[in-house]
Structures are given as C-alpha cells and as structure tokens.
Coordinates of C-alpha atoms and ligand atoms in Angstrom, one line a residue:
Chain A
M1 CA -57.6 -76.6 -52.5
K2 CA -57.3 -79.5 -54.8
L3 CA -61.0 -79.5 -55.6
E4 CA -60.8 -75.8 -56.5
Q5 CA -58.2 -76.4 -59.1
N6 CA -60.2 -79.3 -60.5
I7 CA -63.2 -77.0 -61.1
V8 CA -61.1 -74.3 -62.6
T9 CA -59.5 -76.6 -65.2
E10 CA -62.8 -78.1 -66.0
S11 CA -64.5 -74.9 -66.7
R12 CA -61.6 -73.8 -68.9
D13 CA -62.2 -76.9 -71.0
L14 CA -65.9 -76.0 -71.4
S15 CA -65.5 -72.3 -71.4
N16 CA -66.8 -71.9 -75.0
K17 CA -70.1 -73.6 -74.0
N18 CA -73.1 -72.0 -72.4
L19 CA -74.1 -72.9 -68.9
M20 CA -77.5 -74.5 -68.9
L21 CA -78.0 -75.5 -65.3
E22 CA -76.2 -74.4 -62.2
I23 CA -76.8 -75.5 -58.6
K24 CA -74.9 -73.7 -55.8
D25 CA -74.7 -75.0 -52.3
L26 CA -78.1 -76.7 -52.3
R27 CA -79.4 -77.8 -48.9
K28 CA -82.6 -79.7 -48.1
S29 CA -83.7 -81.5 -45.0
F30 CA -86.9 -83.3 -44.0
G31 CA -87.0 -82.9 -40.2
D32 CA -83.8 -84.6 -38.9
N33 CA -83.1 -86.2 -42.2
H34 CA -80.5 -84.0 -43.8
V35 CA -80.7 -85.2 -47.4
L36 CA -78.6 -82.5 -49.3
N37 CA -75.8 -80.7 -47.5
G38 CA -74.4 -78.3 -50.0
F39 CA -74.6 -79.9 -53.4
N40 CA -73.1 -78.2 -56.4
L41 CA -73.5 -78.9 -60.1
R42 CA -73.0 -77.3 -63.5
L43 CA -74.4 -78.6 -66.8
Y44 CA -73.1 -77.1 -70.0
E45 CA -74.8 -77.0 -73.4
G46 CA -74.9 -80.2 -75.3
E47 CA -73.4 -82.2 -72.5
N48 CA -74.5 -85.5 -70.9
L49 CA -73.9 -85.4 -67.2
V50 CA -74.6 -88.4 -65.1
I51 CA -75.3 -88.2 -61.4
M52 CA -74.8 -91.4 -59.5
G53 CA -75.9 -92.1 -55.9
K54 CA -77.3 -94.9 -53.8
S55 CA -81.0 -95.3 -53.5
G56 CA -82.3 -92.8 -51.0
S57 CA -79.3 -90.5 -51.3
G58 CA -81.4 -87.6 -52.5
K59 CA -81.1 -87.7 -56.3
S60 CA -84.8 -87.3 -56.8
V61 CA -84.9 -84.5 -54.2
M62 CA -82.1 -82.7 -56.0
I63 CA -83.8 -83.0 -59.5
K64 CA -87.1 -81.8 -58.0
C65 CA -85.5 -78.7 -56.6
L66 CA -84.2 -78.1 -60.1
V67 CA -87.7 -77.7 -61.6
G68 CA -89.3 -76.1 -58.6
L69 CA -91.3 -79.1 -57.5
M70 CA -89.6 -78.7 -54.1
Q71 CA -88.3 -75.7 -52.4
P72 CA -84.7 -76.0 -51.2
D73 CA -83.9 -74.9 -47.6
S74 CA -81.0 -72.8 -48.9
G75 CA -78.8 -72.4 -52.0
S76 CA -79.6 -71.3 -55.5
V77 CA -80.7 -73.0 -58.6
F78 CA -80.1 -71.4 -62.0
V79 CA -81.8 -72.6 -65.1
M80 CA -80.4 -70.9 -68.2
G81 CA -79.3 -68.0 -66.1
E82 CA -82.5 -67.5 -64.1
D83 CA -82.8 -68.3 -60.4
I84 CA -85.9 -70.5 -60.3
T85 CA -86.4 -70.2 -56.6
K86 CA -87.2 -66.5 -57.1
L87 CA -89.4 -66.8 -60.2
R88 CA -93.1 -66.1 -60.2
Q89 CA -95.6 -68.8 -61.3
L90 CA -96.0 -67.6 -64.9
A91 CA -92.3 -67.1 -65.6
L92 CA -91.6 -70.4 -63.9
D93 CA -94.1 -72.2 -66.2
E94 CA -92.6 -70.6 -69.2
L95 CA -89.1 -71.7 -68.2
R96 CA -90.3 -75.2 -67.5
T97 CA -91.1 -75.6 -71.1
E98 CA -87.4 -75.6 -71.8
I99 CA -86.9 -78.5 -69.4
G100 CA -88.1 -82.0 -70.0
F101 CA -88.6 -84.2 -67.0
L102 CA -88.7 -88.0 -67.3
F103 CA -90.1 -89.3 -64.1
Q104 CA -88.8 -92.3 -62.3
G105 CA -91.9 -94.4 -62.8
S106 CA -92.9 -92.8 -66.2
A107 CA -95.8 -90.9 -64.5
L108 CA -98.2 -91.3 -67.4
Y109 CA -101.7 -90.1 -66.7
D110 CA -103.5 -93.4 -66.5
S111 CA -107.0 -92.0 -67.1
M112 CA -105.9 -90.7 -70.5
T113 CA -104.9 -92.3 -73.8
V114 CA -101.3 -92.0 -75.2
R115 CA -102.5 -89.2 -77.5
E116 CA -104.1 -87.2 -74.6
N117 CA -101.0 -87.8 -72.5
L118 CA -98.9 -86.2 -75.2
E119 CA -101.3 -83.4 -75.8
F120 CA -101.4 -82.5 -72.1
P121 CA -98.3 -80.3 -72.0
L122 CA -99.6 -78.5 -75.1
R123 CA -102.7 -77.2 -73.3
R124 CA -101.0 -74.2 -71.8
H125 CA -98.1 -73.9 -74.3
K126 CA -99.7 -74.0 -77.7
H127 CA -98.2 -70.6 -78.4
K128 CA -94.8 -72.3 -78.8
F129 CA -96.2 -73.7 -82.0
G130 CA -98.1 -70.6 -83.2
D131 CA -101.5 -71.6 -81.7
I132 CA -102.3 -74.4 -84.1
S133 CA -105.6 -76.2 -83.5
D134 CA -104.6 -79.6 -84.8
T135 CA -102.0 -81.2 -82.6
T136 CA -101.9 -84.5 -84.4
K137 CA -98.7 -83.8 -86.3
I138 CA -96.9 -82.7 -83.2
V139 CA -98.0 -85.8 -81.4
T140 CA -97.1 -88.2 -84.1
D141 CA -93.7 -86.5 -84.6
A142 CA -92.9 -87.0 -81.0
L143 CA -94.1 -90.6 -81.1
K144 CA -92.1 -91.2 -84.2
S145 CA -88.9 -90.3 -82.4
V146 CA -89.5 -93.1 -79.9
G147 CA -90.9 -95.5 -82.5
L148 CA -94.4 -95.9 -81.0
V149 CA -96.7 -94.2 -83.5
H150 CA -99.0 -97.3 -83.6
A151 CA -99.7 -97.0 -79.8
I152 CA -101.3 -93.6 -80.2
D153 CA -104.8 -94.7 -79.1
L154 CA -103.9 -97.1 -76.4
M155 CA -104.3 -96.6 -72.7
P156 CA -101.2 -96.6 -70.5
S157 CA -102.4 -99.8 -68.8
E158 CA -102.1 -101.6 -72.1
L159 CA -98.4 -100.7 -72.5
S160 CA -95.4 -102.7 -71.3
G161 CA -92.9 -101.1 -68.9
G162 CA -90.5 -100.2 -71.7
M163 CA -93.3 -98.8 -73.9
K164 CA -94.5 -96.6 -71.0
R165 CA -91.0 -95.2 -70.6
R166 CA -90.9 -94.4 -74.3
V167 CA -94.3 -92.7 -74.2
A168 CA -93.1 -90.7 -71.2
L169 CA -90.0 -89.8 -73.1
A170 CA -92.1 -88.6 -76.1
R171 CA -94.2 -86.6 -73.7
T172 CA -91.2 -84.8 -72.3
L173 CA -90.0 -84.2 -75.9
I174 CA -93.2 -82.7 -77.2
L175 CA -92.3 -79.1 -76.1
K176 CA -88.9 -79.4 -77.7
P177 CA -87.0 -78.8 -74.4
K178 CA -83.3 -77.7 -74.4
I179 CA -82.6 -79.6 -71.3
I180 CA -83.8 -83.1 -70.4
L181 CA -83.7 -84.4 -66.8
Y182 CA -83.9 -88.2 -66.6
D183 CA -84.7 -89.6 -63.2
E184 CA -83.5 -93.2 -63.3
P185 CA -84.5 -93.8 -66.9
T186 CA -83.7 -97.6 -66.7
S187 CA -85.1 -98.4 -63.3
G188 CA -87.5 -101.3 -63.2
L189 CA -86.7 -102.4 -66.8
D190 CA -85.1 -105.6 -67.9
P191 CA -81.5 -105.4 -69.3
I192 CA -82.5 -105.5 -72.9
T193 CA -85.2 -102.9 -72.7
S194 CA -82.7 -100.8 -70.6
K195 CA -80.3 -100.9 -73.5
E196 CA -83.0 -99.8 -75.9
I197 CA -83.9 -96.9 -73.7
I198 CA -80.3 -95.9 -73.4
E199 CA -79.9 -96.1 -77.2
L200 CA -83.0 -93.9 -77.6
M201 CA -81.6 -91.3 -75.2
R202 CA -78.5 -91.0 -77.3
N203 CA -80.5 -90.7 -80.5
I204 CA -82.7 -88.1 -79.0
Q205 CA -79.7 -86.1 -78.0
K206 CA -78.5 -86.1 -81.6
E207 CA -81.9 -85.3 -83.1
Y208 CA -83.1 -82.7 -80.6
K209 CA -79.6 -81.3 -79.6
T210 CA -80.5 -81.3 -75.9
S211 CA -78.3 -81.2 -72.8
A212 CA -79.1 -84.0 -70.5
L213 CA -78.8 -84.6 -66.7
I214 CA -79.1 -88.3 -66.1
I215 CA -79.7 -89.7 -62.6
T216 CA -79.0 -93.4 -62.2
H217 CA -77.6 -96.0 -60.0
D218 CA -77.1 -98.3 -63.0
V219 CA -73.3 -98.6 -63.8
D220 CA -73.9 -99.9 -67.3
C221 CA -76.1 -97.0 -68.1
A222 CA -73.5 -94.6 -66.8
R223 CA -70.7 -96.2 -68.8
V224 CA -72.5 -95.8 -72.0
V225 CA -74.0 -92.3 -71.7
A226 CA -71.8 -90.4 -69.3
E227 CA -69.5 -87.7 -70.7
R228 CA -68.9 -86.5 -67.2
M229 CA -70.1 -87.9 -63.9
I230 CA -70.8 -86.6 -60.4
L231 CA -71.1 -89.0 -57.4
L232 CA -73.7 -87.9 -54.9
V233 CA -72.6 -89.2 -51.4
D234 CA -73.7 -87.9 -48.1
G235 CA -75.6 -85.1 -49.7
I236 CA -72.6 -83.5 -51.5
N237 CA -70.9 -83.9 -54.9
Y238 CA -68.4 -86.3 -53.5
A239 CA -66.4 -86.9 -56.7
E240 CA -66.4 -85.6 -60.3
G241 CA -64.8 -86.8 -63.4
S242 CA -65.2 -89.0 -66.5
F243 CA -66.3 -92.6 -66.1
N244 CA -62.8 -93.9 -66.5
Q245 CA -61.3 -91.4 -64.0
L246 CA -63.8 -92.4 -61.4
L247 CA -63.3 -96.1 -62.2
Q248 CA -59.6 -95.8 -61.3
S249 CA -60.2 -93.9 -58.1
K250 CA -58.7 -95.3 -54.9
D251 CA -61.3 -93.8 -52.7
E252 CA -63.3 -96.3 -50.7
K253 CA -66.7 -94.7 -51.3
V254 CA -66.1 -94.2 -55.0
R255 CA -65.0 -97.8 -55.5
A256 CA -68.2 -99.0 -53.8
F257 CA -70.1 -97.8 -56.9
F258 CA -68.2 -100.0 -59.3
K259 CA -68.2 -103.3 -57.5
Chain B
M1 CA -103.0 -90.4 -23.1
F2 CA -104.0 -92.3 -26.2
N3 CA -107.2 -90.3 -26.5
S4 CA -105.6 -86.9 -26.0
L5 CA -103.2 -87.7 -28.8
K6 CA -106.1 -88.7 -31.1
I7 CA -108.0 -85.5 -30.3
K8 CA -104.9 -83.4 -30.9
S9 CA -104.3 -85.0 -34.3
F10 CA -107.9 -84.5 -35.2
F11 CA -107.6 -80.8 -34.6
I12 CA -104.4 -80.6 -36.5
E13 CA -106.2 -82.3 -39.4
I14 CA -109.0 -79.7 -39.2
G15 CA -106.4 -77.0 -39.3
E16 CA -104.7 -78.4 -42.4
L17 CA -108.1 -78.9 -44.0
T18 CA -108.9 -75.3 -43.4
F19 CA -105.7 -74.2 -45.1
F20 CA -106.6 -76.5 -48.0
A21 CA -110.1 -75.0 -48.2
H22 CA -108.7 -71.5 -48.1
R23 CA -106.4 -72.4 -51.1
F24 CA -109.5 -73.7 -52.9
L25 CA -111.4 -70.5 -52.3
K26 CA -108.4 -68.5 -53.6
E27 CA -107.9 -70.6 -56.8
V28 CA -111.6 -71.1 -57.7
F29 CA -112.0 -67.5 -58.7
S30 CA -108.7 -67.0 -60.5
R31 CA -107.8 -67.7 -64.1
P32 CA -107.4 -70.0 -66.0
F33 CA -110.7 -71.8 -65.5
E34 CA -110.9 -75.5 -66.3
F35 CA -114.5 -75.6 -67.6
K36 CA -114.2 -78.7 -69.8
E37 CA -112.7 -80.7 -67.0
L38 CA -115.4 -79.3 -64.6
L39 CA -118.2 -80.5 -66.9
R40 CA -116.5 -83.9 -67.2
Q41 CA -116.3 -84.3 -63.5
C42 CA -119.9 -83.2 -62.9
Y43 CA -121.1 -85.8 -65.4
Y44 CA -118.8 -88.4 -64.0
I45 CA -119.6 -87.8 -60.3
G46 CA -123.3 -87.4 -60.9
N47 CA -123.5 -90.4 -63.1
K48 CA -121.5 -92.6 -60.9
S49 CA -123.7 -92.1 -57.8
L50 CA -127.1 -91.7 -59.5
F51 CA -128.0 -95.4 -59.3
L52 CA -126.9 -95.8 -55.7
V53 CA -128.8 -92.7 -54.7
G54 CA -131.9 -93.9 -56.5
I55 CA -131.9 -97.2 -54.7
T56 CA -131.1 -95.7 -51.3
G57 CA -133.9 -93.1 -51.7
F58 CA -136.4 -95.7 -52.8
I59 CA -135.6 -98.0 -49.8
I60 CA -135.7 -95.1 -47.3
G61 CA -139.2 -94.3 -48.6
L62 CA -140.5 -97.9 -48.3
V63 CA -139.0 -98.5 -44.9
M64 CA -140.0 -95.3 -43.3
T65 CA -143.6 -95.8 -44.3
L66 CA -143.7 -99.4 -43.3
Q67 CA -142.2 -98.7 -39.9
T68 CA -144.3 -95.7 -39.1
R69 CA -147.7 -97.0 -40.3
P70 CA -148.6 -99.4 -37.4
T71 CA -148.0 -96.7 -34.8
L72 CA -150.1 -94.1 -36.6
E73 CA -152.8 -96.7 -37.2
E74 CA -153.0 -97.3 -33.5
F75 CA -154.1 -93.6 -33.1
G76 CA -156.2 -93.7 -36.2
A77 CA -153.9 -91.1 -37.7
E78 CA -153.0 -92.8 -41.0
S79 CA -154.1 -89.7 -42.9
W80 CA -151.1 -87.9 -41.4
M81 CA -148.8 -90.4 -43.0
P82 CA -147.8 -88.4 -46.2
S83 CA -147.1 -85.2 -44.3
M84 CA -145.1 -86.9 -41.6
V85 CA -143.0 -89.0 -44.0
S86 CA -142.4 -86.2 -46.4
I87 CA -141.3 -83.7 -43.8
S88 CA -138.8 -86.1 -42.2
I89 CA -137.4 -87.2 -45.5
I90 CA -137.1 -83.7 -47.0
R91 CA -135.7 -82.1 -43.9
E92 CA -133.4 -84.6 -42.5
I93 CA -133.3 -88.2 -43.6
G94 CA -133.0 -87.7 -47.3
P95 CA -130.1 -85.2 -47.3
V96 CA -128.1 -87.1 -44.6
I97 CA -128.5 -90.6 -45.8
I98 CA -127.9 -89.7 -49.4
A99 CA -124.9 -87.6 -48.5
L100 CA -123.5 -90.5 -46.6
T101 CA -123.9 -92.9 -49.6
F102 CA -122.4 -90.1 -51.8
A103 CA -119.5 -89.8 -49.3
G104 CA -118.9 -93.6 -49.5
R105 CA -118.8 -93.5 -53.2
I106 CA -117.2 -90.2 -54.1
A107 CA -114.9 -89.3 -51.2
S108 CA -113.2 -92.7 -51.4
G109 CA -113.1 -92.5 -55.2
I110 CA -111.5 -89.1 -55.2
G111 CA -109.1 -90.0 -52.3
A112 CA -107.9 -93.1 -54.1
E113 CA -107.6 -91.5 -57.5
L114 CA -105.7 -88.4 -56.4
G115 CA -103.7 -90.5 -54.0
S116 CA -102.5 -92.9 -56.7
M117 CA -101.7 -89.9 -58.9
R118 CA -99.7 -88.4 -56.1
V119 CA -97.8 -91.6 -55.5
T120 CA -97.0 -92.3 -59.1
E121 CA -95.8 -88.6 -59.6
Q122 CA -98.6 -87.8 -62.0
I123 CA -99.4 -84.7 -60.0
D124 CA -95.8 -83.6 -60.3
A125 CA -95.8 -84.3 -64.0
M126 CA -98.8 -82.0 -64.4
E127 CA -97.1 -79.3 -62.5
V128 CA -94.0 -79.3 -64.6
S129 CA -96.0 -79.3 -67.8
G130 CA -97.5 -76.0 -66.9
T131 CA -101.0 -77.1 -65.8
N132 CA -101.8 -76.1 -62.2
P133 CA -102.8 -79.5 -60.7
F134 CA -104.7 -77.9 -57.9
K135 CA -107.0 -76.2 -60.4
Y136 CA -107.2 -79.1 -62.8
L137 CA -107.8 -81.8 -60.2
V138 CA -108.9 -80.3 -56.9
V139 CA -111.0 -77.3 -57.9
T140 CA -112.9 -79.2 -60.5
R141 CA -113.7 -82.1 -58.3
V142 CA -114.8 -80.0 -55.3
L143 CA -117.0 -77.8 -57.4
A144 CA -118.5 -80.8 -59.1
S145 CA -119.4 -82.6 -55.9
T146 CA -120.7 -79.3 -54.4
L147 CA -123.0 -78.8 -57.5
M148 CA -124.0 -82.4 -57.9
L149 CA -125.0 -83.5 -54.4
P150 CA -128.0 -81.1 -54.1
I151 CA -129.4 -82.4 -57.4
L152 CA -128.9 -86.0 -56.4
V153 CA -130.6 -85.3 -53.1
L154 CA -133.6 -83.8 -54.9
I155 CA -133.8 -86.9 -57.1
G156 CA -133.3 -89.1 -54.1
D157 CA -136.0 -87.3 -52.1
A158 CA -138.5 -87.6 -55.0
I159 CA -137.8 -91.3 -55.3
A160 CA -138.2 -91.8 -51.6
L161 CA -141.6 -90.1 -51.6
Y162 CA -142.6 -92.2 -54.5
G163 CA -141.6 -95.3 -52.6
S164 CA -143.6 -94.1 -49.6
Y165 CA -146.6 -93.6 -51.9
I166 CA -146.4 -97.1 -53.2
I167 CA -146.7 -98.5 -49.6
E168 CA -149.6 -96.1 -48.9
N169 CA -151.3 -97.1 -52.1
I170 CA -151.0 -100.8 -51.3
K171 CA -151.8 -100.7 -47.6
G172 CA -154.3 -97.7 -47.5
D173 CA -155.5 -97.4 -51.1
V174 CA -154.3 -93.8 -51.3
S175 CA -154.3 -92.4 -54.8
F176 CA -151.2 -90.7 -56.4
L177 CA -153.0 -87.3 -56.5
L178 CA -154.2 -87.4 -53.0
Y179 CA -150.9 -88.5 -51.6
F180 CA -148.9 -85.8 -53.3
N181 CA -151.6 -83.2 -52.5
K182 CA -151.1 -83.9 -48.9
V183 CA -147.3 -83.9 -49.2
F184 CA -147.3 -80.4 -50.8
D185 CA -149.8 -79.1 -48.3
A186 CA -147.6 -80.2 -45.5
L187 CA -144.3 -78.9 -46.9
Q188 CA -143.3 -75.3 -46.4
F189 CA -140.4 -73.2 -47.6
G190 CA -138.9 -73.5 -44.1
D191 CA -138.6 -77.2 -44.7
I192 CA -137.2 -77.2 -48.2
I193 CA -134.9 -74.3 -48.5
P194 CA -132.6 -74.9 -45.5
A195 CA -132.4 -78.6 -46.4
I196 CA -131.2 -77.7 -49.9
I197 CA -128.8 -75.1 -48.7
K198 CA -127.2 -77.6 -46.3
T199 CA -126.7 -80.2 -49.1
Y200 CA -124.4 -77.7 -50.8
F201 CA -122.2 -77.7 -47.7
F202 CA -122.4 -81.5 -47.5
G203 CA -121.2 -81.7 -51.1
F204 CA -118.4 -79.3 -50.5
A205 CA -117.2 -81.1 -47.4
I206 CA -117.2 -84.5 -49.2
G207 CA -115.3 -83.1 -52.2
I208 CA -112.7 -81.1 -50.2
V209 CA -112.0 -84.0 -47.8
G210 CA -111.6 -86.5 -50.6
C211 CA -109.2 -84.2 -52.4
F212 CA -107.3 -83.2 -49.3
K213 CA -106.7 -86.9 -48.3
G214 CA -105.7 -87.8 -51.9
Y215 CA -103.6 -84.7 -52.6
F216 CA -101.4 -85.2 -49.5
C217 CA -101.3 -89.0 -49.8
Q218 CA -98.5 -90.9 -48.1
K219 CA -96.0 -92.8 -50.3
G220 CA -96.8 -96.3 -51.3
T221 CA -99.9 -98.4 -52.0
V222 CA -100.7 -98.5 -48.3
G223 CA -101.0 -94.7 -48.5
V224 CA -103.5 -94.8 -51.3
G225 CA -105.8 -97.2 -49.3
L226 CA -105.4 -95.1 -46.2
A227 CA -106.3 -92.0 -48.2
A228 CA -109.5 -93.5 -49.6
N229 CA -110.5 -95.0 -46.2
S230 CA -109.9 -91.9 -44.1
A231 CA -111.6 -89.7 -46.7
V232 CA -114.8 -91.6 -46.1
V233 CA -114.5 -91.6 -42.3
F234 CA -113.5 -88.0 -42.0
S235 CA -116.1 -86.7 -44.4
S236 CA -118.9 -88.7 -42.8
M237 CA -118.0 -87.3 -39.4
L238 CA -117.9 -83.8 -40.9
L239 CA -121.3 -84.3 -42.4
F240 CA -122.9 -84.9 -39.0
I241 CA -121.1 -81.8 -37.6
I242 CA -122.3 -79.7 -40.4
D243 CA -125.8 -81.1 -40.1
F244 CA -126.0 -80.2 -36.4
I245 CA -124.8 -76.7 -37.1
A246 CA -127.3 -76.4 -40.0
V247 CA -130.2 -77.6 -37.9
F248 CA -129.2 -75.3 -35.1
I249 CA -129.2 -72.3 -37.4
T250 CA -132.4 -73.3 -39.1
D251 CA -134.1 -73.6 -35.7
I252 CA -133.1 -70.0 -34.9
F253 CA -134.3 -68.5 -38.2
F254 CA -137.4 -70.5 -39.1
E255 CA -139.1 -71.7 -36.0
I256 CA -139.3 -68.6 -33.8
Ligands
LIG1 N1 -91.6 -85.4 -49.6 C1 -90.7 -86.0 -48.7 N2 -90.9 -85.9 -47.4 C2 -90.1 -86.5 -46.5 N3 -88.9 -87.1 -46.9 C3 -88.7 -87.2 -48.2 C4 -89.5 -86.7 -49.2 N4 -89.0 -86.9 -50.4 C5 -87.8 -87.6 -50.1 N5 -87.6 -87.8 -48.8 C6 -86.5 -88.4 -48.2 O1 -85.3 -88.0 -48.8 C7 -84.4 -89.0 -49.0 C8 -84.0 -89.1 -50.5 O2 -85.0 -89.5 -51.3 P1 -84.9 -89.5 -52.9 O3 -84.4 -88.3 -53.4 O4 -86.2 -90.0 -53.4 O5 -83.9 -90.7 -53.1 P2 -83.3 -91.3 -54.5 O6 -81.8 -90.9 -54.5 O7 -83.4 -92.8 -54.4 O8 -84.0 -90.7 -55.6 C9 -85.1 -90.3 -48.6 O9 -84.5 -90.6 -47.3 C10 -86.5 -89.9 -48.4 O10 -87.1 -90.6 -47.3
LIG2 MG1 -85.4 -91.4 -56.9

C-alpha cells in the first residue's frame, strides 16, 4: 500500500514529462536461476536514473531485455510507447537508433579502426542524415564531444581503457539517440578516469539532451549523476528514491549498498 | 555410462548445428547482402591458407611418389606411376588432407574470432546498431570458406602433381610433357567432378562449424580457447563423415 502511494506521488511530480522507457513486471530465469522476478521501471524525458545492484544481480540482463538482445520470460518493455517484445525486426532496428547502448567492456570492434567503429552504426541508418556519402564530419563531431579527434585512425588495441570507453561513448552518440543506456560506465577504470567519464556523461546530457539509464555498483558515480535511483535486489526494484533518501534508509539491504 | 553421455551430447550438438545451418540457409538468400564483407572474407580466408595449402600439396606429391616407387619398380610398372599418383591425389588424398589443414587454420581462426567477439559483447553491439550480426559475420564467413576451399584444393592438387613430377624426373628421367600427358590420359570426369563437388561440402562444413562454435561461445577466455579447439576437432570429424558419404554416392553413380 505504501509503495503504491510512493509511485503515485512520484508520477505527479513528473507528470508534465514524457515517458521514455517503461518496464512492467519483467521476469527472466536461466534454468533454476531466477534472475528477475517482476522488475518495474519508468524513465522520464531528460532524467538521469541510476540502477544499483550487486554484481550478478541481473542488471545487464535487465538492460539487454530493454533493447531486445534478450527475450524476457514475461512482462512488457515499452520504449517511447512501443512494446519492443512485439516489434518486427525492421521496426525494432529503427527504434534502436533512438537508444544508445554503452556496453560494460566498451565492446569496440577490435578488427576495425576508431573511424570504422564509429561508421559502423551508420551503415544501415544513413537515411537519418539524408543519405550523405561522406561521413567524416559526423564521425569527427562525435569524437569531438568526447575529446578524441586525434585518435580517429588508431586501432582499439592502441587505446587505453579510458579512451576505449570514450570511443564507445562516441559510437553510441553517433546516431543522436534520445535515450542512452550505460552498463557500468566506470567499471574497470581507475578513480581519476572514472571521474572524467562521469563528467563526460553529464556534459553529453546537456549537449545532446538525452535521457539516461545508468547501471552501476559504484556509489561515487551514483552520488554524482543520480537524480533518482532504483536499487535492484533479489530481482525486483527493492527501493526507489533520491540518493539522499536512500542514504538515510534504515533498511538492512539498502544500507549494505552505502557501507 | 561415460560413453553414452558423450554420444548423447554429440547428437545434441549435431542437432543444434543443423538448426544453425538451417538459419544460414534462410538468411543467405534474403536481403540485405553483405557483398563487400564477403569479398573481404574470401580474400582473407584464401590468402591466409594459400601458403599452407601449397606446402602441404607439394609434400604430399613428393612423399606419395617416393613411397610408391619401389613397389612399382618391383613389378616393372614404373610407367603406371603418373596415373596412379594422380588418381589417388585428385580423388581422395588432395581434397581430404588439404581440407584438414584448412580446418586447422580456418575453423580455429573463425571459432576464436567470433568467440572473442561474443565474449566482449561485440556481437551484441552489432545487433543494437542495426546490422544483423548473423549475416555480417556468419553468412559471409561460411560462404567464403565454401567458395575458397575448392579453389585451394585445385591449387594444392596441381602443386602435388608437380611435386610428384619432380621425383619422377629425378629418379626416372620422365619429361614434363610425358608425365602430364599420362596424368591427363588417366584422369576421367568421374575422378574430377565428384572430388570437386565434395570439397564444396568440406568448405561449408568447416565454415559452419567454426561459426557455430564461435557464435555460441561460453563466457570467459576459457570459452574462446574451447571454441577454437572444438571447432577444429568437430569439423575434422565431420569431414571424414562427409567424405565417406561422398565416396559412397560416387561409387553408386560413377562405377556401375
Ligand atoms: N546468457 C546467459 N545464460 C545463462 N545465465 C546468464 C546469462 N546471462 C546472465 N546470466 C546469469 O544472470 C545473472 C545476472 O547476470 P548479469 O545481469 O550479467 O549481472 P550484473 O548485474 O552483474 O550485470 C548471473 O547469475 C548470470 O550467471
Ligand atoms: Mg553486468
């Protein structure tokens, strides 16, 4: 009952905003491993929503269901009003251009240069830019926003971890998505590089006016970027609120995150 | 107990591979086509194994001739040498040995490449950026190895015959013209055509097994090694099975 009220007040606060993402009662198991047991989420336009959860709690599984890389066992996933579990391939591809996905390990194509990496999403979606033949400007623009124009002809193996993450970010930006999904954007980076990436994420949100769903288990990252947070525990959205609200929670499982 | 489990998992594997091959057949004829990537893969796969195939072919030719010569000499039948060697190379030894070296090089390469792309989420990244990774990665590689292996086998066979000629020339003073006259006298369509047809199946098997193992690679670096390794083992085994079936069918249609 209490939870119901929470959600109602919250949606009144954000009622003038558009709903970008909505997950309803998402369930997913691998054999006997019940990863998600009825997860719910709403992401509003222009918002930074952070999902926190322990390693192996199903954060990546949840975000993969969001873009159709995995099929949920049950539940529905709406992206800008369309149920992606029911979309056909072409419509799905079209909708995916509105979603940028930053993978946990950057996932750069290591047989291609930085330029080719960035051109790759354009192969099938040039029409978004009016079928231009020269993509150099689009590529350099995206690299400019992450400050790596000079790396355009390098191979991914020649880049440091932080640079790889930036290039990956540029690659997700290249189709000018409305929503960006960050899967542990700071994992595997040193604290200073992590800060730079977080700063970059904030700049990008200002520059590209995106809504962001940020998955992390890094409390420092959450403190800086979160406008609202959801804690993923036992496969459900265990607690919701602002960073400070959750910080003051008395609940044992919530407190465990901030120790 | 142990054995029956192994046999069961072998048949499960065959079943999954059949599904994979079915998906390949469905996607190979549907748009969009990845021509540029197909050409790149053909060049890459062909170029990567050309040297190995050449060396293997040459040595097969030398060894076969050296080994058989004494026996034939005993019967005073050295003049049968070119026809005997050429028939066994063209019909059986060339295609099988060259396909095996090709499997060692290409199936493991594809398995490791796609496996590491799977593990590092590059395949997922392709999918969300609107390129069908099955078409871009699997269809192109399977087609390339299907198209390239027959060509490589032809090259390898030719080099093997040349190697055989060198031994004949040194040991028996046979001229180039005489040697190859005898070779082409001995060879018939029934020797060449079925041998070429079966190399297409060999190439397909090697490509599809390499892609299958890599595409469904287990997580972690261990998974990548395993994918590469089992791609070679599984495709080599499949080669012998296909070879048996091919010889069996050829026997029915060409000999009677
Ligand atoms: N493709 C898969 N097959 C089987 N189990 C999986 C698969 N992907 C994830 N899992 C399992 O789901 C659980 C959650 O994984 P994941 O979402 O990657 O965790 P994280 O929250 O660290 O991102 C783990 O126990 C993992 O073993
Ligand atoms: Mg994860």
